[in-house]
Amino acid sequence: MRWLSMLLIGLLPALVAAKTLEGVDLPEQVPVEGRNLVLNGAGIREKFFFDIYVAALYLPARMSDAARILQTDQPWRVTMSFLYSEVDKKKLDDGWEEGFEENVPSAGLTALRERLEQFKAMFPTLHKGDEAVLTYLPGKGVSVTIRGEQKGVVPGADFARALLSVWLGKEPVTGKLKKGIAGRPLRRKIK
């Protein structure tokens, strides 16, 4: 019986990290506030032929319709695992700004401006191996954790929807990344 326990303990990492993309382990489920969110999909943020980060979206249940994901006020988590040697804070800030401007009407962006600035202030320059975890809980807001350190919470379902639209909106950062996190097949297969 002891050998069976040892075998199961040895297999545990393989069971927990069931998928890998560009060397980043993607668990099938993540615990969030007493419930499990499931891996909806993942993809790679590329810019000028460089891999910047692996993004993974976790939801209560898998959904492939980006518009429906954005309309549903449900818990979600996005993990960003950085692949590029260094992503400067200014470039991150510019990326968030562009993502919001492209996907949020100007009146909505005005209402979100103060919270967007609060959100951007939480991000330092990030390096290869760093991870940013963005977790939305209805009624609480989006919590930001970087390198395992809680940075703060940005309130509002409207902010959460706008943030998620950076990846899933009409003008996402890239179409391939949108397809990937919406659970559609990628050219680079998730192992």
PDB file of C-alpha atoms in Angstrom, residues 28 100 156 172:
ATOM      1  CA  GLU A  28      -6.681  22.316 -15.575  1.00  0.00           C
ATOM      2  CA  PHE A 100      -8.880  49.930 -23.147  1.00  0.00           C
ATOM      3  CA  GLY A 156     -16.353  47.278 -10.433  1.00  0.00           C
ATOM      4  CA  PRO A 172      -8.099  42.367 -28.947  1.00  0.00           C
TER       5      PRO A 172
END
